[in-house]
Amino acid sequence: MAIAAQQLLEALVADKKLTPKQAEELNTQSLSTGTSIEELITRKRLVTEIDVTKARAKTLNIPFVTLGVRSISPDVVNFIPEPVSRRYTLAPFLYDEKTNELSVAMLDPLDFQVLEFLEKKSGKTIKPFMAMKDDILATIEDIYTQEMGADVTAALKEAPEEIKTYEAGKLGEVIREAPIAQIVSAILEQAIRLRASDVHVEPQLGDTRVRYRVDGILEERLALPRRLQEAVISRIKILADMKIDEKRIPQDGRFNFKMGENEVDLRVSSLPTVHGEKIVMRLLKKSGGVPTMNELGLRGLALKHLETSITRPHGIILVTGPTGSGKTTTLYAVLSKLNNSRVNILTLEDPVEYQIAGINQVQINPTAGLTFATGLRSFLRQDPNIILVGEIRDKETTDLAIQAALTGHLVFSTLHTNNAAGAIPRLLDLGAEPFLVASALNAVVGQRIARRICSVCKEEYEPEAAVSEDVKKVLGNLLPQGSSMKLYRGKGTMNGADCSNCSKTGYHGRVGIFEVFPVTDAISKLILTRTPMKDIEDKAVSEGMITMKQDGYLKVLEAVTTLEEVLRVAQD
């Protein structure tokens, strides 16, 4: 026992978790009091529990594993029944077909009786790993009780052991088999449950991983055995009306999927990779209306400026930001507010993401010659009041949009710039004349999307002094008077268990962070003289514009989002 304790101390010193002096003191105290080394370390809080476990694994020459970062194939889960995993606190996580070796994370990897029992039960050679107890228990809950895992596991039991690559004519028979259809259905049902915007099915060197983009962040949720890769991808391609025998070039398709009251339109894209075809499915909700501007996160002076700009009968209003920052959703919210029987609204989009009653929506089709420029030219002959052009990306579209605005139409569009003020030099780069931009532009909206704090596991905390100073410096006189510097975050757990509302992330839903500046007379003069973007932005701020970072910090103080989220999406 003394030798094992000594080895543990040596391992902790080697890992630089303890100093030689601390190790010596612990050894002396253990000998004098009869208290174990581990108990002393825990009591004094000198080293974390995970570091002690890693050091113990090193002394026993057993590999340590962290399960939380892994995605575990349902095939692997089938080898060890749930009651066995729970009784002995262990979790299978990897299987090597070549060596017939099953890797198992265990609380006690030296329990040879359990190892022998597992080998008989599974018919595999067991490779034991040491892991944290909480990590093993969380993994057991995840792999045996997760709804999608259960669905896929059940389907895998029915699936044939080997699914080979068939000729195009015969492959259709395989992918229509019930197990494959169930797996694809389970993947899509999980996407709806998680509120995912995209599903990625990605062939890897080993298993095929399935990832979901939830609130803008990709999460790995499932690993499918490689033998099912071809059939699952072909099943999705058939649903999307794509050619299953064409694997050399990218393809696009679409189909609808309904689960209960939720119906989604899926845009499917395939891409040939070195390990097989990767599939990305974009989910567009058919049920549920367009959010209002308030629901998006627009309020106060920013909302007032935007509402004033959209009530003008003509001019251009631009929404700027990188891809995925919610520009189209903001435009839909504005159009929904303006939509009534007295105005003719035409939109030109790529693609049409939401269908709104009463609005004439057109999807561009470059192969047929329908581009943003040609479509916009045709729109001007359709007696429109309001025009939405999905994106201004070339000189021709820029000129036509300005011409439409100057001839009595209200024009909405998007630009890919980092902030609102960047829209002006971008328009000039696209060939627009400064005097036309100054005359036609009504307002520019810059935006990002941050994740909302989970309302179920939200907790209050006291920030560090440096963080408080940064908030005060950024907000300046916008800081609410008498407000205490209390910030909030999502714990990801509730009463010792994972928070089911946010799936352990601490976030649920998203909110916009905005900056809106109207093109005033002073801004127009700066545009005419081709003033640098920074000077235009400074002038807008001096006239009362709240920047994106300031808007984000105000939402942090209101417990809507976290400081980390604002810095992630809106840092200069």
PDB file of N, CA, C and O in Angstrom, residues 255-296:
ATOM      1  N   PHE A 255     -36.576  18.040 -49.389  1.00  0.00           N
ATOM      2  CA  PHE A 255     -37.775  17.271 -49.071  1.00  0.00           C
ATOM      3  C   PHE A 255     -38.368  17.805 -47.775  1.00  0.00           C
ATOM      4  O   PHE A 255     -37.735  18.593 -47.061  1.00  0.00           O
ATOM      5  N   ASN A 256     -39.590  17.416 -47.484  1.00  0.00           N
ATOM      6  CA  ASN A 256     -40.266  17.833 -46.246  1.00  0.00           C
ATOM      7  C   ASN A 256     -40.257  16.686 -45.241  1.00  0.00           C
ATOM      8  O   ASN A 256     -40.269  15.514 -45.619  1.00  0.00           O
ATOM      9  N   PHE A 257     -40.252  17.041 -43.971  1.00  0.00           N
ATOM     10  CA  PHE A 257     -40.308  16.032 -42.908  1.00  0.00           C
ATOM     11  C   PHE A 257     -41.232  16.545 -41.820  1.00  0.00           C
ATOM     12  O   PHE A 257     -41.163  17.718 -41.430  1.00  0.00           O
ATOM     13  N   LYS A 258     -42.120  15.680 -41.326  1.00  0.00           N
ATOM     14  CA  LYS A 258     -43.093  16.100 -40.312  1.00  0.00           C
ATOM     15  C   LYS A 258     -42.993  15.202 -39.084  1.00  0.00           C
ATOM     16  O   LYS A 258     -42.933  13.981 -39.198  1.00  0.00           O
ATOM     17  N   MET A 259     -42.942  15.839 -37.916  1.00  0.00           N
ATOM     18  CA  MET A 259     -42.961  15.110 -36.645  1.00  0.00           C
ATOM     19  C   MET A 259     -44.001  15.771 -35.751  1.00  0.00           C
ATOM     20  O   MET A 259     -43.795  16.888 -35.267  1.00  0.00           O
ATOM     21  N   GLY A 260     -45.136  15.118 -35.565  1.00  0.00           N
ATOM     22  CA  GLY A 260     -46.222  15.720 -34.801  1.00  0.00           C
ATOM     23  C   GLY A 260     -46.734  16.967 -35.495  1.00  0.00           C
ATOM     24  O   GLY A 260     -47.083  16.943 -36.674  1.00  0.00           O
ATOM     25  N   GLU A 261     -46.749  18.086 -34.764  1.00  0.00           N
ATOM     26  CA  GLU A 261     -47.202  19.359 -35.330  1.00  0.00           C
ATOM     27  C   GLU A 261     -46.084  20.099 -36.055  1.00  0.00           C
ATOM     28  O   GLU A 261     -46.311  21.093 -36.722  1.00  0.00           O
ATOM     29  N   ASN A 262     -44.832  19.627 -35.874  1.00  0.00           N
ATOM     30  CA  ASN A 262     -43.685  20.300 -36.474  1.00  0.00           C
ATOM     31  C   ASN A 262     -43.420  19.775 -37.881  1.00  0.00           C
ATOM     32  O   ASN A 262     -43.240  18.574 -38.082  1.00  0.00           O
ATOM     33  N   GLU A 263     -43.415  20.698 -38.841  1.00  0.00           N
ATOM     34  CA  GLU A 263     -43.072  20.327 -40.216  1.00  0.00           C
ATOM     35  C   GLU A 263     -41.906  21.193 -40.666  1.00  0.00           C
ATOM     36  O   GLU A 263     -41.913  22.412 -40.484  1.00  0.00           O
ATOM     37  N   VAL A 264     -40.882  20.530 -41.243  1.00  0.00           N
ATOM     38  CA  VAL A 264     -39.711  21.278 -41.705  1.00  0.00           C
ATOM     39  C   VAL A 264     -39.458  20.998 -43.177  1.00  0.00           C
ATOM     40  O   VAL A 264     -39.763  19.919 -43.687  1.00  0.00           O
ATOM     41  N   ASP A 265     -38.898  21.992 -43.838  1.00  0.00           N
ATOM     42  CA  ASP A 265     -38.451  21.871 -45.215  1.00  0.00           C
ATOM     43  C   ASP A 265     -36.942  21.683 -45.149  1.00  0.00           C
ATOM     44  O   ASP A 265     -36.242  22.506 -44.564  1.00  0.00           O
ATOM     45  N   LEU A 266     -36.428  20.587 -45.702  1.00  0.00           N
ATOM     46  CA  LEU A 266     -34.993  20.311 -45.629  1.00  0.00           C
ATOM     47  C   LEU A 266     -34.325  20.574 -46.969  1.00  0.00           C
ATOM     48  O   LEU A 266     -34.733  20.027 -47.992  1.00  0.00           O
ATOM     49  N   ARG A 267     -33.308  21.424 -46.953  1.00  0.00           N
ATOM     50  CA  ARG A 267     -32.476  21.652 -48.136  1.00  0.00           C
ATOM     51  C   ARG A 267     -31.239  20.777 -47.975  1.00  0.00           C
ATOM     52  O   ARG A 267     -30.501  20.932 -47.000  1.00  0.00           O
ATOM     53  N   VAL A 268     -31.028  19.867 -48.905  1.00  0.00           N
ATOM     54  CA  VAL A 268     -29.964  18.872 -48.770  1.00  0.00           C
ATOM     55  C   VAL A 268     -28.832  19.172 -49.749  1.00  0.00           C
ATOM     56  O   VAL A 268     -29.076  19.476 -50.916  1.00  0.00           O
ATOM     57  N   SER A 269     -27.598  19.099 -49.253  1.00  0.00           N
ATOM     58  CA  SER A 269     -26.426  19.323 -50.095  1.00  0.00           C
ATOM     59  C   SER A 269     -25.445  18.178 -49.883  1.00  0.00           C
ATOM     60  O   SER A 269     -25.168  17.802 -48.741  1.00  0.00           O
ATOM     61  N   SER A 270     -24.958  17.578 -50.983  1.00  0.00           N
ATOM     62  CA  SER A 270     -23.958  16.508 -50.868  1.00  0.00           C
ATOM     63  C   SER A 270     -22.621  17.009 -51.401  1.00  0.00           C
ATOM     64  O   SER A 270     -22.564  17.853 -52.289  1.00  0.00           O
ATOM     65  N   LEU A 271     -21.545  16.486 -50.815  1.00  0.00           N
ATOM     66  CA  LEU A 271     -20.190  16.897 -51.214  1.00  0.00           C
ATOM     67  C   LEU A 271     -19.272  15.689 -51.165  1.00  0.00           C
ATOM     68  O   LEU A 271     -19.162  15.039 -50.124  1.00  0.00           O
ATOM     69  N   PRO A 272     -18.592  15.356 -52.286  1.00  0.00           N
ATOM     70  CA  PRO A 272     -17.682  14.206 -52.263  1.00  0.00           C
ATOM     71  C   PRO A 272     -16.447  14.527 -51.409  1.00  0.00           C
ATOM     72  O   PRO A 272     -15.818  15.573 -51.603  1.00  0.00           O
ATOM     73  N   THR A 273     -16.119  13.668 -50.437  1.00  0.00           N
ATOM     74  CA  THR A 273     -14.893  13.826 -49.644  1.00  0.00           C
ATOM     75  C   THR A 273     -14.057  12.559 -49.800  1.00  0.00           C
ATOM     76  O   THR A 273     -14.506  11.578 -50.403  1.00  0.00           O
ATOM     77  N   VAL A 274     -12.860  12.564 -49.231  1.00  0.00           N
ATOM     78  CA  VAL A 274     -11.969  11.412 -49.414  1.00  0.00           C
ATOM     79  C   VAL A 274     -12.515  10.153 -48.745  1.00  0.00           C
ATOM     80  O   VAL A 274     -12.141   9.035 -49.107  1.00  0.00           O
ATOM     81  N   HIS A 275     -13.397  10.315 -47.749  1.00  0.00           N
ATOM     82  CA  HIS A 275     -13.953   9.154 -47.053  1.00  0.00           C
ATOM     83  C   HIS A 275     -15.375   8.818 -47.487  1.00  0.00           C
ATOM     84  O   HIS A 275     -16.009   7.938 -46.901  1.00  0.00           O
ATOM     85  N   GLY A 276     -15.885   9.515 -48.491  1.00  0.00           N
ATOM     86  CA  GLY A 276     -17.253   9.280 -48.948  1.00  0.00           C
ATOM     87  C   GLY A 276     -18.013  10.593 -49.022  1.00  0.00           C
ATOM     88  O   GLY A 276     -17.462  11.664 -48.784  1.00  0.00           O
ATOM     89  N   GLU A 277     -19.293  10.510 -49.346  1.00  0.00           N
ATOM     90  CA  GLU A 277     -20.092  11.728 -49.505  1.00  0.00           C
ATOM     91  C   GLU A 277     -20.529  12.298 -48.161  1.00  0.00           C
ATOM     92  O   GLU A 277     -21.063  11.576 -47.313  1.00  0.00           O
ATOM     93  N   LYS A 278     -20.305  13.595 -47.993  1.00  0.00           N
ATOM     94  CA  LYS A 278     -20.797  14.290 -46.802  1.00  0.00           C
ATOM     95  C   LYS A 278     -22.141  14.923 -47.151  1.00  0.00           C
ATOM     96  O   LYS A 278     -22.313  15.489 -48.230  1.00  0.00           O
ATOM     97  N   ILE A 279     -23.088  14.835 -46.221  1.00  0.00           N
ATOM     98  CA  ILE A 279     -24.422  15.410 -46.418  1.00  0.00           C
ATOM     99  C   ILE A 279     -24.651  16.505 -45.380  1.00  0.00           C
ATOM    100  O   ILE A 279     -24.368  16.314 -44.193  1.00  0.00           O
ATOM    101  N   VAL A 280     -25.144  17.653 -45.829  1.00  0.00           N
ATOM    102  CA  VAL A 280     -25.594  18.699 -44.905  1.00  0.00           C
ATOM    103  C   VAL A 280     -27.056  18.992 -45.210  1.00  0.00           C
ATOM    104  O   VAL A 280     -27.415  19.229 -46.362  1.00  0.00           O
ATOM    105  N   MET A 281     -27.885  18.945 -44.171  1.00  0.00           N
ATOM    106  CA  MET A 281     -29.314  19.236 -44.331  1.00  0.00           C
ATOM    107  C   MET A 281     -29.646  20.508 -43.552  1.00  0.00           C
ATOM    108  O   MET A 281     -29.448  20.564 -42.337  1.00  0.00           O
ATOM    109  N   ARG A 282     -30.132  21.536 -44.256  1.00  0.00           N
ATOM    110  CA  ARG A 282     -30.570  22.776 -43.620  1.00  0.00           C
ATOM    111  C   ARG A 282     -32.060  22.658 -43.326  1.00  0.00           C
ATOM    112  O   ARG A 282     -32.849  22.356 -44.213  1.00  0.00           O
ATOM    113  N   LEU A 283     -32.449  22.874 -42.069  1.00  0.00           N
ATOM    114  CA  LEU A 283     -33.848  22.750 -41.659  1.00  0.00           C
ATOM    115  C   LEU A 283     -34.511  24.118 -41.646  1.00  0.00           C
ATOM    116  O   LEU A 283     -34.039  25.034 -40.959  1.00  0.00           O
ATOM    117  N   LEU A 284     -35.580  24.258 -42.407  1.00  0.00           N
ATOM    118  CA  LEU A 284     -36.343  25.503 -42.429  1.00  0.00           C
ATOM    119  C   LEU A 284     -37.753  25.193 -41.941  1.00  0.00           C
ATOM    120  O   LEU A 284     -38.459  24.378 -42.537  1.00  0.00           O
ATOM    121  N   LYS A 285     -38.154  25.825 -40.854  1.00  0.00           N
ATOM    122  CA  LYS A 285     -39.461  25.537 -40.260  1.00  0.00           C
ATOM    123  C   LYS A 285     -40.584  26.034 -41.142  1.00  0.00           C
ATOM    124  O   LYS A 285     -40.573  27.171 -41.596  1.00  0.00           O
ATOM    125  N   LYS A 286     -41.582  25.165 -41.364  1.00  0.00           N
ATOM    126  CA  LYS A 286     -42.768  25.584 -42.121  1.00  0.00           C
ATOM    127  C   LYS A 286     -43.840  26.075 -41.163  1.00  0.00           C
ATOM    128  O   LYS A 286     -44.677  26.889 -41.511  1.00  0.00           O
ATOM    129  N   SER A 287     -43.808  25.535 -39.924  1.00  0.00           N
ATOM    130  CA  SER A 287     -44.780  25.977 -38.924  1.00  0.00           C
ATOM    131  C   SER A 287     -44.132  27.047 -38.062  1.00  0.00           C
ATOM    132  O   SER A 287     -42.924  27.080 -37.904  1.00  0.00           O
ATOM    133  N   GLY A 288     -44.934  27.942 -37.498  1.00  0.00           N
ATOM    134  CA  GLY A 288     -44.383  29.024 -36.673  1.00  0.00           C
ATOM    135  C   GLY A 288     -44.167  30.255 -37.526  1.00  0.00           C
ATOM    136  O   GLY A 288     -43.614  30.177 -38.619  1.00  0.00           O
ATOM    137  N   GLY A 289     -44.601  31.389 -37.044  1.00  0.00           N
ATOM    138  CA  GLY A 289     -44.524  32.611 -37.832  1.00  0.00           C
ATOM    139  C   GLY A 289     -43.166  33.277 -37.755  1.00  0.00           C
ATOM    140  O   GLY A 289     -42.255  32.821 -37.076  1.00  0.00           O
ATOM    141  N   VAL A 290     -43.052  34.382 -38.477  1.00  0.00           N
ATOM    142  CA  VAL A 290     -41.831  35.187 -38.470  1.00  0.00           C
ATOM    143  C   VAL A 290     -41.790  35.984 -37.164  1.00  0.00           C
ATOM    144  O   VAL A 290     -42.796  36.573 -36.760  1.00  0.00           O
ATOM    145  N   PRO A 291     -40.638  36.042 -36.485  1.00  0.00           N
ATOM    146  CA  PRO A 291     -40.576  36.803 -35.228  1.00  0.00           C
ATOM    147  C   PRO A 291     -40.729  38.300 -35.463  1.00  0.00           C
ATOM    148  O   PRO A 291     -40.441  38.807 -36.555  1.00  0.00           O
ATOM    149  N   THR A 292     -41.181  39.025 -34.438  1.00  0.00           N
ATOM    150  CA  THR A 292     -41.281  40.481 -34.531  1.00  0.00           C
ATOM    151  C   THR A 292     -39.907  41.089 -34.275  1.00  0.00           C
ATOM    152  O   THR A 292     -38.984  40.405 -33.819  1.00  0.00           O
ATOM    153  N   MET A 293     -39.779  42.383 -34.541  1.00  0.00           N
ATOM    154  CA  MET A 293     -38.499  43.057 -34.324  1.00  0.00           C
ATOM    155  C   MET A 293     -38.127  43.058 -32.845  1.00  0.00           C
ATOM    156  O   MET A 293     -36.955  42.940 -32.493  1.00  0.00           O
ATOM    157  N   ASN A 294     -39.131  43.176 -31.971  1.00  0.00           N
ATOM    158  CA  ASN A 294     -38.869  43.112 -30.520  1.00  0.00           C
ATOM    159  C   ASN A 294     -38.350  41.739 -30.113  1.00  0.00           C
ATOM    160  O   ASN A 294     -37.409  41.631 -29.318  1.00  0.00           O
ATOM    161  N   GLU A 295     -38.957  40.704 -30.672  1.00  0.00           N
ATOM    162  CA  GLU A 295     -38.545  39.332 -30.346  1.00  0.00           C
ATOM    163  C   GLU A 295     -37.129  39.042 -30.813  1.00  0.00           C
ATOM    164  O   GLU A 295     -36.415  38.243 -30.200  1.00  0.00           O
ATOM    165  N   LEU A 296     -36.700  39.702 -31.888  1.00  0.00           N
ATOM    166  CA  LEU A 296     -35.335  39.513 -32.379  1.00  0.00           C
ATOM    167  C   LEU A 296     -34.305  40.133 -31.447  1.00  0.00           C
ATOM    168  O   LEU A 296     -33.141  39.733 -31.446  1.00  0.00           O
TER     169      LEU A 296
END
